[in-house]
Amino acid sequence: MRILKVQGKGRVNAEPDLITLSFEVETKAKDYEDCIRSLNARTEDLRVSMTAAELDRTELKTTAFNVRVETTYNNKTRQYVFESYCASHNLHIDFPADKKLLNQVIRCVSQSNSGAKISLAFSVKDKDSLRKRALAEAVKTAKENAEALATAAGETLGKLQQIDYGWVEVRISNHVADMLCEGPEPSTPMEYEADIEPEDIIAEDNVTLVYEIAN
């Protein structure tokens, strides 16, 4: 049996409807307890800013917590000398892709004492639907490629014999931006808002179809 194997690539776009804000709060201190106490205070300031922005502070979840010892090397003694403890707390929160709400959150965080670094990512809530659209487009493209090749070769396309798929998960591109919120004093009003316009989210997938070539 003669066969024709073709590959199709599906690529679809979707307007982002989900924002993920990731935060990193960091403190340093000579004393371990002072370091943790300061970190907890800054984290609480961050949680308070979520409430001020009309978000549910309990949705702000920890993704990483780290404490490390920082040292310097003394060339005379040829030994490492303790400098300080450095503690960091990473958290994230998801909310609808609303520009007004985003600016409200950024404003509240920048006016807090958290000193948080922020990573901003846009995505879609229904990733499964986007994956299915990409897969459907890949199958459609592969079928069209098979028909075009068969016609160009003067052959007749037979039944579909095999579908190869599933080795790699659909790739969905999330666009990320970083910022450091070191705003004015809490009593100082912010006159401007961030003019952020996210690109569409892109999903891609590949599929291979194997057709019989009719005699």
mmCIF file with all atom_site columns, C-alpha atoms in Angstrom:
data_model
loop_
_atom_site.group_PDB
_atom_site.id
_atom_site.type_symbol
_atom_site.label_atom_id
_atom_site.label_alt_id
_atom_site.label_comp_id
_atom_site.label_asym_id
_atom_site.label_entity_id
_atom_site.label_seq_id
_atom_site.pdbx_PDB_ins_code
_atom_site.Cartn_x
_atom_site.Cartn_y
_atom_site.Cartn_z
_atom_site.occupancy
_atom_site.B_iso_or_equiv
_atom_site.pdbx_formal_charge
_atom_site.auth_seq_id
_atom_site.auth_comp_id
_atom_site.auth_asym_id
_atom_site.auth_atom_id
_atom_site.pdbx_PDB_model_num
ATOM 1   C CA . MET A 1 1   ? 0.000   0.000  0.000   1.00 0.00 ? 1   MET A CA 1
ATOM 2   C CA . ARG A 1 2   ? 1.302   3.387  -0.998  1.00 0.00 ? 2   ARG A CA 1
ATOM 3   C CA . ILE A 1 3   ? 0.920   6.160  1.540   1.00 0.00 ? 3   ILE A CA 1
ATOM 4   C CA . LEU A 1 4   ? 1.226   9.916  1.759   1.00 0.00 ? 4   LEU A CA 1
ATOM 5   C CA . LYS A 1 5   ? 2.403   11.426 5.039   1.00 0.00 ? 5   LYS A CA 1
ATOM 6   C CA . VAL A 1 6   ? 1.822   15.139 5.592   1.00 0.00 ? 6   VAL A CA 1
ATOM 7   C CA . GLN A 1 7   ? 2.255   17.530 8.478   1.00 0.00 ? 7   GLN A CA 1
ATOM 8   C CA . GLY A 1 8   ? 0.040   20.431 9.354   1.00 0.00 ? 8   GLY A CA 1
ATOM 9   C CA . LYS A 1 9   ? 0.732   23.333 11.687  1.00 0.00 ? 9   LYS A CA 1
ATOM 10  C CA . GLY A 1 10  ? -2.064  25.148 13.448  1.00 0.00 ? 10  GLY A CA 1
ATOM 11  C CA . ARG A 1 11  ? -1.657  28.677 14.761  1.00 0.00 ? 11  ARG A CA 1
ATOM 12  C CA . VAL A 1 12  ? -4.516  30.625 16.354  1.00 0.00 ? 12  VAL A CA 1
ATOM 13  C CA . ASN A 1 13  ? -4.769  33.934 18.196  1.00 0.00 ? 13  ASN A CA 1
ATOM 14  C CA . ALA A 1 14  ? -6.927  34.960 21.141  1.00 0.00 ? 14  ALA A CA 1
ATOM 15  C CA . GLU A 1 15  ? -7.340  38.211 22.985  1.00 0.00 ? 15  GLU A CA 1
ATOM 16  C CA . PRO A 1 16  ? -5.989  37.800 26.530  1.00 0.00 ? 16  PRO A CA 1
ATOM 17  C CA . ASP A 1 17  ? -8.638  37.738 29.239  1.00 0.00 ? 17  ASP A CA 1
ATOM 18  C CA . LEU A 1 18  ? -6.445  36.883 32.238  1.00 0.00 ? 18  LEU A CA 1
ATOM 19  C CA . ILE A 1 19  ? -3.699  38.784 34.031  1.00 0.00 ? 19  ILE A CA 1
ATOM 20  C CA . THR A 1 20  ? -1.171  37.134 36.329  1.00 0.00 ? 20  THR A CA 1
ATOM 21  C CA . LEU A 1 21  ? 0.825   39.435 38.577  1.00 0.00 ? 21  LEU A CA 1
ATOM 22  C CA . SER A 1 22  ? 3.873   37.798 40.172  1.00 0.00 ? 22  SER A CA 1
ATOM 23  C CA . PHE A 1 23  ? 5.594   39.575 43.057  1.00 0.00 ? 23  PHE A CA 1
ATOM 24  C CA . GLU A 1 24  ? 9.012   39.257 44.670  1.00 0.00 ? 24  GLU A CA 1
ATOM 25  C CA . VAL A 1 25  ? 9.493   40.842 48.083  1.00 0.00 ? 25  VAL A CA 1
ATOM 26  C CA . GLU A 1 26  ? 13.035  40.883 49.482  1.00 0.00 ? 26  GLU A CA 1
ATOM 27  C CA . THR A 1 27  ? 14.739  42.044 52.676  1.00 0.00 ? 27  THR A CA 1
ATOM 28  C CA . LYS A 1 28  ? 18.232  41.964 54.186  1.00 0.00 ? 28  LYS A CA 1
ATOM 29  C CA . ALA A 1 29  ? 19.351  42.135 57.816  1.00 0.00 ? 29  ALA A CA 1
ATOM 30  C CA . LYS A 1 30  ? 22.252  41.096 60.021  1.00 0.00 ? 30  LYS A CA 1
ATOM 31  C CA . ASP A 1 31  ? 19.924  39.320 62.414  1.00 0.00 ? 31  ASP A CA 1
ATOM 32  C CA . TYR A 1 32  ? 17.877  36.356 61.161  1.00 0.00 ? 32  TYR A CA 1
ATOM 33  C CA . GLU A 1 33  ? 14.737  37.211 63.137  1.00 0.00 ? 33  GLU A CA 1
ATOM 34  C CA . ASP A 1 34  ? 14.895  40.837 62.035  1.00 0.00 ? 34  ASP A CA 1
ATOM 35  C CA . CYS A 1 35  ? 15.215  39.693 58.425  1.00 0.00 ? 35  CYS A CA 1
ATOM 36  C CA . ILE A 1 36  ? 12.147  37.436 58.610  1.00 0.00 ? 36  ILE A CA 1
ATOM 37  C CA . ARG A 1 37  ? 10.165  40.011 60.590  1.00 0.00 ? 37  ARG A CA 1
ATOM 38  C CA . SER A 1 38  ? 10.889  42.670 57.970  1.00 0.00 ? 38  SER A CA 1
ATOM 39  C CA . LEU A 1 39  ? 9.990   40.300 55.139  1.00 0.00 ? 39  LEU A CA 1
ATOM 40  C CA . ASN A 1 40  ? 6.695   39.383 56.798  1.00 0.00 ? 40  ASN A CA 1
ATOM 41  C CA . ALA A 1 41  ? 5.883   43.072 57.287  1.00 0.00 ? 41  ALA A CA 1
ATOM 42  C CA . ARG A 1 42  ? 6.526   43.834 53.618  1.00 0.00 ? 42  ARG A CA 1
ATOM 43  C CA . THR A 1 43  ? 4.475   40.819 52.553  1.00 0.00 ? 43  THR A CA 1
ATOM 44  C CA . GLU A 1 44  ? 1.604   42.011 54.735  1.00 0.00 ? 44  GLU A CA 1
ATOM 45  C CA . ASP A 1 45  ? 1.860   45.446 53.112  1.00 0.00 ? 45  ASP A CA 1
ATOM 46  C CA . LEU A 1 46  ? 1.526   43.699 49.764  1.00 0.00 ? 46  LEU A CA 1
ATOM 47  C CA . ARG A 1 47  ? -1.549  41.789 50.933  1.00 0.00 ? 47  ARG A CA 1
ATOM 48  C CA . VAL A 1 48  ? -3.098  45.008 52.244  1.00 0.00 ? 48  VAL A CA 1
ATOM 49  C CA . SER A 1 49  ? -2.535  46.623 48.846  1.00 0.00 ? 49  SER A CA 1
ATOM 50  C CA . MET A 1 50  ? -4.536  43.781 47.252  1.00 0.00 ? 50  MET A CA 1
ATOM 51  C CA . THR A 1 51  ? -7.471  44.645 49.495  1.00 0.00 ? 51  THR A CA 1
ATOM 52  C CA . ALA A 1 52  ? -7.048  48.335 48.686  1.00 0.00 ? 52  ALA A CA 1
ATOM 53  C CA . ALA A 1 53  ? -7.240  47.436 44.988  1.00 0.00 ? 53  ALA A CA 1
ATOM 54  C CA . GLU A 1 54  ? -10.506 45.561 45.661  1.00 0.00 ? 54  GLU A CA 1
ATOM 55  C CA . LEU A 1 55  ? -8.994  42.118 45.133  1.00 0.00 ? 55  LEU A CA 1
ATOM 56  C CA . ASP A 1 56  ? -9.322  39.162 47.496  1.00 0.00 ? 56  ASP A CA 1
ATOM 57  C CA . ARG A 1 57  ? -6.070  39.096 49.484  1.00 0.00 ? 57  ARG A CA 1
ATOM 58  C CA . THR A 1 58  ? -6.468  35.349 50.077  1.00 0.00 ? 58  THR A CA 1
ATOM 59  C CA . GLU A 1 59  ? -5.989  34.818 46.325  1.00 0.00 ? 59  GLU A CA 1
ATOM 60  C CA . LEU A 1 60  ? -2.405  36.086 46.664  1.00 0.00 ? 60  LEU A CA 1
ATOM 61  C CA . LYS A 1 61  ? -0.559  32.764 46.857  1.00 0.00 ? 61  LYS A CA 1
ATOM 62  C CA . THR A 1 62  ? 3.039   31.898 47.722  1.00 0.00 ? 62  THR A CA 1
ATOM 63  C CA . THR A 1 63  ? 5.105   30.319 44.949  1.00 0.00 ? 63  THR A CA 1
ATOM 64  C CA . ALA A 1 64  ? 8.529   30.407 46.648  1.00 0.00 ? 64  ALA A CA 1
ATOM 65  C CA . PHE A 1 65  ? 10.116  31.380 49.969  1.00 0.00 ? 65  PHE A CA 1
ATOM 66  C CA . ASN A 1 66  ? 13.878  31.593 50.336  1.00 0.00 ? 66  ASN A CA 1
ATOM 67  C CA . VAL A 1 67  ? 16.406  32.615 52.971  1.00 0.00 ? 67  VAL A CA 1
ATOM 68  C CA . ARG A 1 68  ? 20.087  32.701 52.126  1.00 0.00 ? 68  ARG A CA 1
ATOM 69  C CA . VAL A 1 69  ? 23.300  33.825 53.787  1.00 0.00 ? 69  VAL A CA 1
ATOM 70  C CA . GLU A 1 70  ? 25.335  36.460 51.985  1.00 0.00 ? 70  GLU A CA 1
ATOM 71  C CA . THR A 1 71  ? 29.107  36.455 52.463  1.00 0.00 ? 71  THR A CA 1
ATOM 72  C CA . THR A 1 72  ? 32.202  38.222 51.168  1.00 0.00 ? 72  THR A CA 1
ATOM 73  C CA . TYR A 1 73  ? 35.639  36.746 50.713  1.00 0.00 ? 73  TYR A CA 1
ATOM 74  C CA . ASN A 1 74  ? 38.473  38.170 52.831  1.00 0.00 ? 74  ASN A CA 1
ATOM 75  C CA . ASN A 1 75  ? 41.718  37.962 50.894  1.00 0.00 ? 75  ASN A CA 1
ATOM 76  C CA . LYS A 1 76  ? 43.842  38.425 54.019  1.00 0.00 ? 76  LYS A CA 1
ATOM 77  C CA . THR A 1 77  ? 42.286  35.667 56.079  1.00 0.00 ? 77  THR A CA 1
ATOM 78  C CA . ARG A 1 78  ? 41.267  33.654 53.016  1.00 0.00 ? 78  ARG A CA 1
ATOM 79  C CA . GLN A 1 79  ? 37.898  33.042 54.575  1.00 0.00 ? 79  GLN A CA 1
ATOM 80  C CA . TYR A 1 80  ? 34.315  33.907 53.797  1.00 0.00 ? 80  TYR A CA 1
ATOM 81  C CA . VAL A 1 81  ? 32.876  36.529 56.123  1.00 0.00 ? 81  VAL A CA 1
ATOM 82  C CA . PHE A 1 82  ? 29.194  36.734 57.000  1.00 0.00 ? 82  PHE A CA 1
ATOM 83  C CA . GLU A 1 83  ? 27.501  39.870 55.696  1.00 0.00 ? 83  GLU A CA 1
ATOM 84  C CA . SER A 1 84  ? 23.766  39.444 56.159  1.00 0.00 ? 84  SER A CA 1
ATOM 85  C CA . TYR A 1 85  ? 20.718  37.275 55.754  1.00 0.00 ? 85  TYR A CA 1
ATOM 86  C CA . CYS A 1 86  ? 18.667  37.806 52.611  1.00 0.00 ? 86  CYS A CA 1
ATOM 87  C CA . ALA A 1 87  ? 15.076  36.588 52.543  1.00 0.00 ? 87  ALA A CA 1
ATOM 88  C CA . SER A 1 88  ? 12.696  36.630 49.603  1.00 0.00 ? 88  SER A CA 1
ATOM 89  C CA . HIS A 1 89  ? 9.019   35.785 49.200  1.00 0.00 ? 89  HIS A CA 1
ATOM 90  C CA . ASN A 1 90  ? 7.476   35.160 45.773  1.00 0.00 ? 90  ASN A CA 1
ATOM 91  C CA . LEU A 1 91  ? 3.707   35.377 45.323  1.00 0.00 ? 91  LEU A CA 1
ATOM 92  C CA . HIS A 1 92  ? 1.210   35.637 42.492  1.00 0.00 ? 92  HIS A CA 1
ATOM 93  C CA . ILE A 1 93  ? -2.427  36.514 41.880  1.00 0.00 ? 93  ILE A CA 1
ATOM 94  C CA . ASP A 1 94  ? -4.744  36.106 38.877  1.00 0.00 ? 94  ASP A CA 1
ATOM 95  C CA . PHE A 1 95  ? -7.562  38.451 37.888  1.00 0.00 ? 95  PHE A CA 1
ATOM 96  C CA . PRO A 1 96  ? -9.544  39.424 34.769  1.00 0.00 ? 96  PRO A CA 1
ATOM 97  C CA . ALA A 1 97  ? -7.703  41.345 32.046  1.00 0.00 ? 97  ALA A CA 1
ATOM 98  C CA . ASP A 1 98  ? -9.130  44.739 32.854  1.00 0.00 ? 98  ASP A CA 1
ATOM 99  C CA . LYS A 1 99  ? -6.833  47.722 32.248  1.00 0.00 ? 99  LYS A CA 1
ATOM 100 C CA . LYS A 1 100 ? -8.528  49.875 34.869  1.00 0.00 ? 100 LYS A CA 1
ATOM 101 C CA . LEU A 1 101 ? -8.216  47.137 37.500  1.00 0.00 ? 101 LEU A CA 1
ATOM 102 C CA . LEU A 1 102 ? -4.592  46.495 36.529  1.00 0.00 ? 102 LEU A CA 1
ATOM 103 C CA . ASN A 1 103 ? -3.680  50.153 37.005  1.00 0.00 ? 103 ASN A CA 1
ATOM 104 C CA . GLN A 1 104 ? -5.525  50.169 40.298  1.00 0.00 ? 104 GLN A CA 1
ATOM 105 C CA . VAL A 1 105 ? -3.463  47.217 41.548  1.00 0.00 ? 105 VAL A CA 1
ATOM 106 C CA . ILE A 1 106 ? -0.184  48.736 40.324  1.00 0.00 ? 106 ILE A CA 1
ATOM 107 C CA . ARG A 1 107 ? -1.083  52.036 41.992  1.00 0.00 ? 107 ARG A CA 1
ATOM 108 C CA . CYS A 1 108 ? -1.854  50.400 45.313  1.00 0.00 ? 108 CYS A CA 1
ATOM 109 C CA . VAL A 1 109 ? 1.297   48.274 45.274  1.00 0.00 ? 109 VAL A CA 1
ATOM 110 C CA . SER A 1 110 ? 3.498   51.226 44.311  1.00 0.00 ? 110 SER A CA 1
ATOM 111 C CA . GLN A 1 111 ? 2.108   53.261 47.205  1.00 0.00 ? 111 GLN A CA 1
ATOM 112 C CA . SER A 1 112 ? 2.710   50.472 49.706  1.00 0.00 ? 112 SER A CA 1
ATOM 113 C CA . ASN A 1 113 ? 5.921   49.788 51.621  1.00 0.00 ? 113 ASN A CA 1
ATOM 114 C CA . SER A 1 114 ? 6.393   46.339 50.109  1.00 0.00 ? 114 SER A CA 1
ATOM 115 C CA . GLY A 1 115 ? 9.052   47.385 47.575  1.00 0.00 ? 115 GLY A CA 1
ATOM 116 C CA . ALA A 1 116 ? 7.817   44.501 45.455  1.00 0.00 ? 116 ALA A CA 1
ATOM 117 C CA . LYS A 1 117 ? 9.189   43.611 42.056  1.00 0.00 ? 117 LYS A CA 1
ATOM 118 C CA . ILE A 1 118 ? 6.387   42.730 39.667  1.00 0.00 ? 118 ILE A CA 1
ATOM 119 C CA . SER A 1 119 ? 6.180   40.428 36.658  1.00 0.00 ? 119 SER A CA 1
ATOM 120 C CA . LEU A 1 120 ? 3.097   40.971 34.535  1.00 0.00 ? 120 LEU A CA 1
ATOM 121 C CA . ALA A 1 121 ? 1.825   38.172 32.278  1.00 0.00 ? 121 ALA A CA 1
ATOM 122 C CA . PHE A 1 122 ? -1.207  38.016 30.001  1.00 0.00 ? 122 PHE A CA 1
ATOM 123 C CA . SER A 1 123 ? -2.939  34.749 29.190  1.00 0.00 ? 123 SER A CA 1
ATOM 124 C CA . VAL A 1 124 ? -6.362  33.180 28.621  1.00 0.00 ? 124 VAL A CA 1
ATOM 125 C CA . LYS A 1 125 ? -8.607  31.450 31.137  1.00 0.00 ? 125 LYS A CA 1
ATOM 126 C CA . ASP A 1 126 ? -9.847  28.726 28.807  1.00 0.00 ? 126 ASP A CA 1
ATOM 127 C CA . LYS A 1 127 ? -6.546  27.292 27.600  1.00 0.00 ? 127 LYS A CA 1
ATOM 128 C CA . ASP A 1 128 ? -8.193  23.992 26.686  1.00 0.00 ? 128 ASP A CA 1
ATOM 129 C CA . SER A 1 129 ? -10.465 25.682 24.156  1.00 0.00 ? 129 SER A CA 1
ATOM 130 C CA . LEU A 1 130 ? -7.490  27.509 22.634  1.00 0.00 ? 130 LEU A CA 1
ATOM 131 C CA . ARG A 1 131 ? -5.559  24.235 22.367  1.00 0.00 ? 131 ARG A CA 1
ATOM 132 C CA . LYS A 1 132 ? -8.492  22.563 20.602  1.00 0.00 ? 132 LYS A CA 1
ATOM 133 C CA . ARG A 1 133 ? -8.716  25.429 18.125  1.00 0.00 ? 133 ARG A CA 1
ATOM 134 C CA . ALA A 1 134 ? -4.997  25.116 17.373  1.00 0.00 ? 134 ALA A CA 1
ATOM 135 C CA . LEU A 1 135 ? -5.328  21.364 16.917  1.00 0.00 ? 135 LEU A CA 1
ATOM 136 C CA . ALA A 1 136 ? -8.348  21.718 14.628  1.00 0.00 ? 136 ALA A CA 1
ATOM 137 C CA . GLU A 1 137 ? -6.427  24.239 12.520  1.00 0.00 ? 137 GLU A CA 1
ATOM 138 C CA . ALA A 1 138 ? -3.433  21.865 12.335  1.00 0.00 ? 138 ALA A CA 1
ATOM 139 C CA . VAL A 1 139 ? -5.645  19.009 11.101  1.00 0.00 ? 139 VAL A CA 1
ATOM 140 C CA . LYS A 1 140 ? -7.296  21.284 8.533   1.00 0.00 ? 140 LYS A CA 1
ATOM 141 C CA . THR A 1 141 ? -3.916  22.454 7.235   1.00 0.00 ? 141 THR A CA 1
ATOM 142 C CA . ALA A 1 142 ? -2.557  18.894 7.038   1.00 0.00 ? 142 ALA A CA 1
ATOM 143 C CA . LYS A 1 143 ? -5.625  17.741 5.089   1.00 0.00 ? 143 LYS A CA 1
ATOM 144 C CA . GLU A 1 144 ? -5.312  20.649 2.656   1.00 0.00 ? 144 GLU A CA 1
ATOM 145 C CA . ASN A 1 145 ? -1.601  19.888 2.186   1.00 0.00 ? 145 ASN A CA 1
ATOM 146 C CA . ALA A 1 146 ? -2.376  16.230 1.470   1.00 0.00 ? 146 ALA A CA 1
ATOM 147 C CA . GLU A 1 147 ? -5.005  17.113 -1.120  1.00 0.00 ? 147 GLU A CA 1
ATOM 148 C CA . ALA A 1 148 ? -2.696  19.605 -2.826  1.00 0.00 ? 148 ALA A CA 1
ATOM 149 C CA . LEU A 1 149 ? 0.209   17.138 -2.954  1.00 0.00 ? 149 LEU A CA 1
ATOM 150 C CA . ALA A 1 150 ? -1.973  14.338 -4.295  1.00 0.00 ? 150 ALA A CA 1
ATOM 151 C CA . THR A 1 151 ? -3.400  16.575 -7.018  1.00 0.00 ? 151 THR A CA 1
ATOM 152 C CA . ALA A 1 152 ? 0.044   17.856 -8.001  1.00 0.00 ? 152 ALA A CA 1
ATOM 153 C CA . ALA A 1 153 ? 1.327   14.273 -8.254  1.00 0.00 ? 153 ALA A CA 1
ATOM 154 C CA . GLY A 1 154 ? -1.659  13.131 -10.281 1.00 0.00 ? 154 GLY A CA 1
ATOM 155 C CA . GLU A 1 155 ? -2.764  10.718 -7.583  1.00 0.00 ? 155 GLU A CA 1
ATOM 156 C CA . THR A 1 156 ? -6.058  10.087 -5.843  1.00 0.00 ? 156 THR A CA 1
ATOM 157 C CA . LEU A 1 157 ? -6.109  10.493 -2.081  1.00 0.00 ? 157 LEU A CA 1
ATOM 158 C CA . GLY A 1 158 ? -7.538  7.491  -0.264  1.00 0.00 ? 158 GLY A CA 1
ATOM 159 C CA . LYS A 1 159 ? -8.663  6.909  3.308   1.00 0.00 ? 159 LYS A CA 1
ATOM 160 C CA . LEU A 1 160 ? -6.978  8.433  6.334   1.00 0.00 ? 160 LEU A CA 1
ATOM 161 C CA . GLN A 1 161 ? -4.871  5.679  7.878   1.00 0.00 ? 161 GLN A CA 1
ATOM 162 C CA . GLN A 1 162 ? -3.139  7.292  10.851  1.00 0.00 ? 162 GLN A CA 1
ATOM 163 C CA . ILE A 1 163 ? -2.931  10.449 12.949  1.00 0.00 ? 163 ILE A CA 1
ATOM 164 C CA . ASP A 1 164 ? 0.280   11.184 14.840  1.00 0.00 ? 164 ASP A CA 1
ATOM 165 C CA . TYR A 1 165 ? -0.171  13.628 17.682  1.00 0.00 ? 165 TYR A CA 1
ATOM 166 C CA . GLY A 1 166 ? 0.492   14.077 21.368  1.00 0.00 ? 166 GLY A CA 1
ATOM 167 C CA . TRP A 1 167 ? 4.244   14.155 21.740  1.00 0.00 ? 167 TRP A CA 1
ATOM 168 C CA . VAL A 1 168 ? 4.424   17.822 22.533  1.00 0.00 ? 168 VAL A CA 1
ATOM 169 C CA . GLU A 1 169 ? 1.862   19.883 24.416  1.00 0.00 ? 169 GLU A CA 1
ATOM 170 C CA . VAL A 1 170 ? 0.345   22.791 22.560  1.00 0.00 ? 170 VAL A CA 1
ATOM 171 C CA . ARG A 1 171 ? 2.528   25.845 22.939  1.00 0.00 ? 171 ARG A CA 1
ATOM 172 C CA . ILE A 1 172 ? 0.719   28.896 24.276  1.00 0.00 ? 172 ILE A CA 1
ATOM 173 C CA . SER A 1 173 ? 2.740   32.095 24.375  1.00 0.00 ? 173 SER A CA 1
ATOM 174 C CA . ASN A 1 174 ? 2.282   34.259 27.454  1.00 0.00 ? 174 ASN A CA 1
ATOM 175 C CA . HIS A 1 175 ? 3.629   37.793 27.184  1.00 0.00 ? 175 HIS A CA 1
ATOM 176 C CA . VAL A 1 176 ? 5.552   38.916 30.262  1.00 0.00 ? 176 VAL A CA 1
ATOM 177 C CA . ALA A 1 177 ? 6.708   42.348 31.410  1.00 0.00 ? 177 ALA A CA 1
ATOM 178 C CA . ASP A 1 178 ? 8.747   43.192 34.510  1.00 0.00 ? 178 ASP A CA 1
ATOM 179 C CA . MET A 1 179 ? 8.541   46.281 36.664  1.00 0.00 ? 179 MET A CA 1
ATOM 180 C CA . LEU A 1 180 ? 9.722   47.518 40.050  1.00 0.00 ? 180 LEU A CA 1
ATOM 181 C CA . CYS A 1 181 ? 7.156   49.396 42.104  1.00 0.00 ? 181 CYS A CA 1
ATOM 182 C CA . GLU A 1 182 ? 8.928   52.157 43.980  1.00 0.00 ? 182 GLU A CA 1
ATOM 183 C CA . GLY A 1 183 ? 6.274   54.814 43.894  1.00 0.00 ? 183 GLY A CA 1
ATOM 184 C CA . PRO A 1 184 ? 5.605   58.017 45.827  1.00 0.00 ? 184 PRO A CA 1
ATOM 185 C CA . GLU A 1 185 ? 4.624   58.263 49.442  1.00 0.00 ? 185 GLU A CA 1
ATOM 186 C CA . PRO A 1 186 ? 1.142   56.826 50.160  1.00 0.00 ? 186 PRO A CA 1
ATOM 187 C CA . SER A 1 187 ? -0.273  60.322 50.569  1.00 0.00 ? 187 SER A CA 1
ATOM 188 C CA . THR A 1 188 ? 0.954   61.442 47.141  1.00 0.00 ? 188 THR A CA 1
ATOM 189 C CA . PRO A 1 189 ? -1.605  60.920 44.352  1.00 0.00 ? 189 PRO A CA 1
ATOM 190 C CA . MET A 1 190 ? -0.507  59.283 41.096  1.00 0.00 ? 190 MET A CA 1
ATOM 191 C CA . GLU A 1 191 ? -1.564  61.362 38.124  1.00 0.00 ? 191 GLU A CA 1
ATOM 192 C CA . TYR A 1 192 ? -0.774  58.893 35.339  1.00 0.00 ? 192 TYR A CA 1
ATOM 193 C CA . GLU A 1 193 ? -1.601  55.297 34.570  1.00 0.00 ? 193 GLU A CA 1
ATOM 194 C CA . ALA A 1 194 ? 0.408   52.656 32.752  1.00 0.00 ? 194 ALA A CA 1
ATOM 195 C CA . ASP A 1 195 ? -0.624  52.531 29.087  1.00 0.00 ? 195 ASP A CA 1
ATOM 196 C CA . ILE A 1 196 ? -0.445  48.765 28.591  1.00 0.00 ? 196 ILE A CA 1
ATOM 197 C CA . GLU A 1 197 ? -1.857  47.118 25.464  1.00 0.00 ? 197 GLU A CA 1
ATOM 198 C CA . PRO A 1 198 ? -1.168  43.351 25.399  1.00 0.00 ? 198 PRO A CA 1
ATOM 199 C CA . GLU A 1 199 ? -0.624  41.403 22.213  1.00 0.00 ? 199 GLU A CA 1
ATOM 200 C CA . ASP A 1 200 ? -2.876  38.492 21.339  1.00 0.00 ? 200 ASP A CA 1
ATOM 201 C CA . ILE A 1 201 ? -2.087  35.148 22.900  1.00 0.00 ? 201 ILE A CA 1
ATOM 202 C CA . ILE A 1 202 ? -0.798  32.674 20.309  1.00 0.00 ? 202 ILE A CA 1
ATOM 203 C CA . ALA A 1 203 ? -1.330  28.914 20.432  1.00 0.00 ? 203 ALA A CA 1
ATOM 204 C CA . GLU A 1 204 ? 0.477   26.538 18.080  1.00 0.00 ? 204 GLU A CA 1
ATOM 205 C CA . ASP A 1 205 ? 0.317   22.797 17.470  1.00 0.00 ? 205 ASP A CA 1
ATOM 206 C CA . ASN A 1 206 ? 1.434   20.239 14.889  1.00 0.00 ? 206 ASN A CA 1
ATOM 207 C CA . VAL A 1 207 ? -0.208  17.064 13.632  1.00 0.00 ? 207 VAL A CA 1
ATOM 208 C CA . THR A 1 208 ? 0.825   14.436 11.079  1.00 0.00 ? 208 THR A CA 1
ATOM 209 C CA . LEU A 1 209 ? -1.751  12.667 8.898   1.00 0.00 ? 209 LEU A CA 1
ATOM 210 C CA . VAL A 1 210 ? -1.057  9.485  6.947   1.00 0.00 ? 210 VAL A CA 1
ATOM 211 C CA . TYR A 1 211 ? -3.288  8.851  3.933   1.00 0.00 ? 211 TYR A CA 1
ATOM 212 C CA . GLU A 1 212 ? -3.587  5.859  1.634   1.00 0.00 ? 212 GLU A CA 1
ATOM 213 C CA . ILE A 1 213 ? -2.972  6.626  -2.019  1.00 0.00 ? 213 ILE A CA 1
ATOM 214 C CA . ALA A 1 214 ? -5.775  5.044  -3.984  1.00 0.00 ? 214 ALA A CA 1
ATOM 215 C CA . ASN A 1 215 ? -4.758  2.731  -6.856  1.00 0.00 ? 215 ASN A CA 1
#
